[in-house]
Amino acid sequence: MTPKETALALMDAALKAADPYLAVKRNLGIEGNHLVVSGEMFPVRGRIYLLAFGKAACSMARAVVDPLGERIEGGVIITKYGYAENCPGLGRLKVIEAGHPVPDENSILAGKLGLELAEKVGENDILLVLISGGGSALFLLPERGITLEDKIRTNELLLKSGAKIYEINTVRKHISAVKGGKLAKRVRGTVISLILSDVVGDPLEAIASGPTVKDPTTFGDAFRILRLYGVWEKLPESVKRHIELGLEGKAEETLKEDLPNVHNFIVGSNTLACESALAKAKELGYNALLLTTTLEGEAREIALAIGSVVQEIARYDRPIPKPTVLIAGGEWTVTIEGKAGLGGPNQEFALSIARKIAGLNAVVLAVDTDGTDGPTDAAGGIVGGKTLGLLREAGIDVEEALRRHDAYPALERVGALLKIGPTGTNVNSLVVAVIPKERWHVHYPSKGERGC
């Protein structure tokens, strides 16, 4: 197996571990009158209801319906427009498509139906909640008096303000009737949430804004953030009024304690995907190292850092001897100022690291696990020691392409784009570096030479 084939095999192993259907199937079963969830037993004394929201909602729901079938009394499935084609055979479950990343009226309808379902669950009943990426926009219910337009406007102001994502989520939770554990507060019976994490580090309260998880933040925190980033005076009046009521203790706070009837399980994540790739690498006989699952930063810069480690291994067999596989997961970004070309964070990562590994016998793959990197049909890129020479031979100025954030056409020109199509999952991004035992001398490829 060539280094390129190895990198692709490890990517496939990671994606399989993150498959929503398989993730739920691995963690959910039925034994007699008990549900078995990640090894824990839950007695079934009454009815079972199902609420699923997110881009993977249909696949996750099918993994519940397959073993439970007619035991499911009813429920609601909410997913992104165009994703309902993954929902056949879900029987009495109502399927709704809604807006993402910008919510719409169907998102609010989904929130209303989800809250109604939660309040319908009796003391002896079970509510299975399936959460995946996109849940914040798809499952939405603003607090009373706040319109959809007010909610969207508040989100836009926060996104443009420079606030960090956890700060934005703090505000979102405090103007929502279902986020920040408020959904769980409405359920009298048992709540079992199966969660596919799309957040670096898997903080439960951040995934889809934590509808079934306690929230450590307060109205005071939301107010401080809005003032800090200069957003407060620009807010819709309805949002300002609700937060003021919260500061006065006249509006419902988010959930602040662990509820004994609520159980949250992460069934799929970047961590699990990386660990699966790690196991596959060891199975193939490589000295494998999982560097991190919380890698964040500017794509082109962290690519140089990872490339430095690849270079050290290729030349000096340290910190781990060849043959080596390095794996890293997380979410990297691209900061755009002015007009940009075509590409995405993983394509920019690949183009940047090609400079650092030039002439080495190594292959590096960077992929967005949902199959779409930026506004393109590529999931990322796969490059090797020959790639920089091929780019130069093709007349491409790599530094200029990086400056213009125009990685897609550069990688396409030398056959280094990674196109895998929609995967049905989303657990952030993945980097795989393969450094075989054989060493190369530094050289650039001759005319007509192609590949990694």
Coordinates of N, CA, C and O in Angstrom, one line a residue, residues 58 62 64 67 118 218 231 236 289 303 315 386 393 431 434:
C58 N -31.8 12.2 10.3 CA -32.4 11.1 9.7 C -31.7 9.8 9.9 O -32.2 8.7 10.2
R62 N -32.9 6.5 12.0 CA -33.1 5.2 11.5 C -32.4 4.1 12.3 O -32.9 3.0 12.5
V64 N -32.3 4.2 15.5 CA -33.1 3.9 16.6 C -34.4 3.1 16.2 O -34.8 2.2 16.9
P67 N -33.9 -1.1 15.6 CA -34.0 -2.0 16.7 C -35.3 -1.9 17.5 O -35.8 -2.9 18.1
A118 N -41.9 17.1 24.3 CA -41.2 17.0 25.6 C -42.3 17.1 26.8 O -42.2 16.3 27.8
T218 N -25.0 32.8 32.8 CA -26.2 33.5 33.3 C -26.6 34.7 32.4 O -25.9 35.1 31.5
V231 N -22.6 45.5 21.2 CA -23.8 45.1 20.5 C -25.0 45.6 21.2 O -26.1 45.7 20.6
P236 N -32.3 44.4 18.9 CA -33.8 44.6 18.8 C -34.3 44.8 20.2 O -33.8 44.2 21.2
L289 N 0.9 8.1 16.0 CA 0.8 9.1 17.1 C -0.3 10.0 16.9 O -0.4 10.7 15.8
A303 N -0.6 24.5 9.6 CA 0.0 23.5 8.6 C 1.5 23.5 8.7 O 2.1 22.5 8.6
R315 N 13.5 13.2 8.5 CA 14.9 13.4 8.4 C 15.7 12.7 9.5 O 16.8 12.2 9.4
K386 N 6.3 15.8 -3.7 CA 6.4 16.3 -5.1 C 5.5 17.4 -5.4 O 5.6 18.0 -6.5
E393 N 6.0 23.9 -11.6 CA 6.0 23.5 -13.0 C 4.8 24.0 -13.7 O 4.8 24.4 -14.9
V431 N -6.5 15.6 10.0 CA -5.2 15.6 9.3 C -4.6 14.3 9.5 O -4.5 13.8 10.6
V434 N 1.5 10.6 6.6 CA 2.1 9.3 6.5 C 3.6 9.4 6.0 O 3.8 10.0 5.0

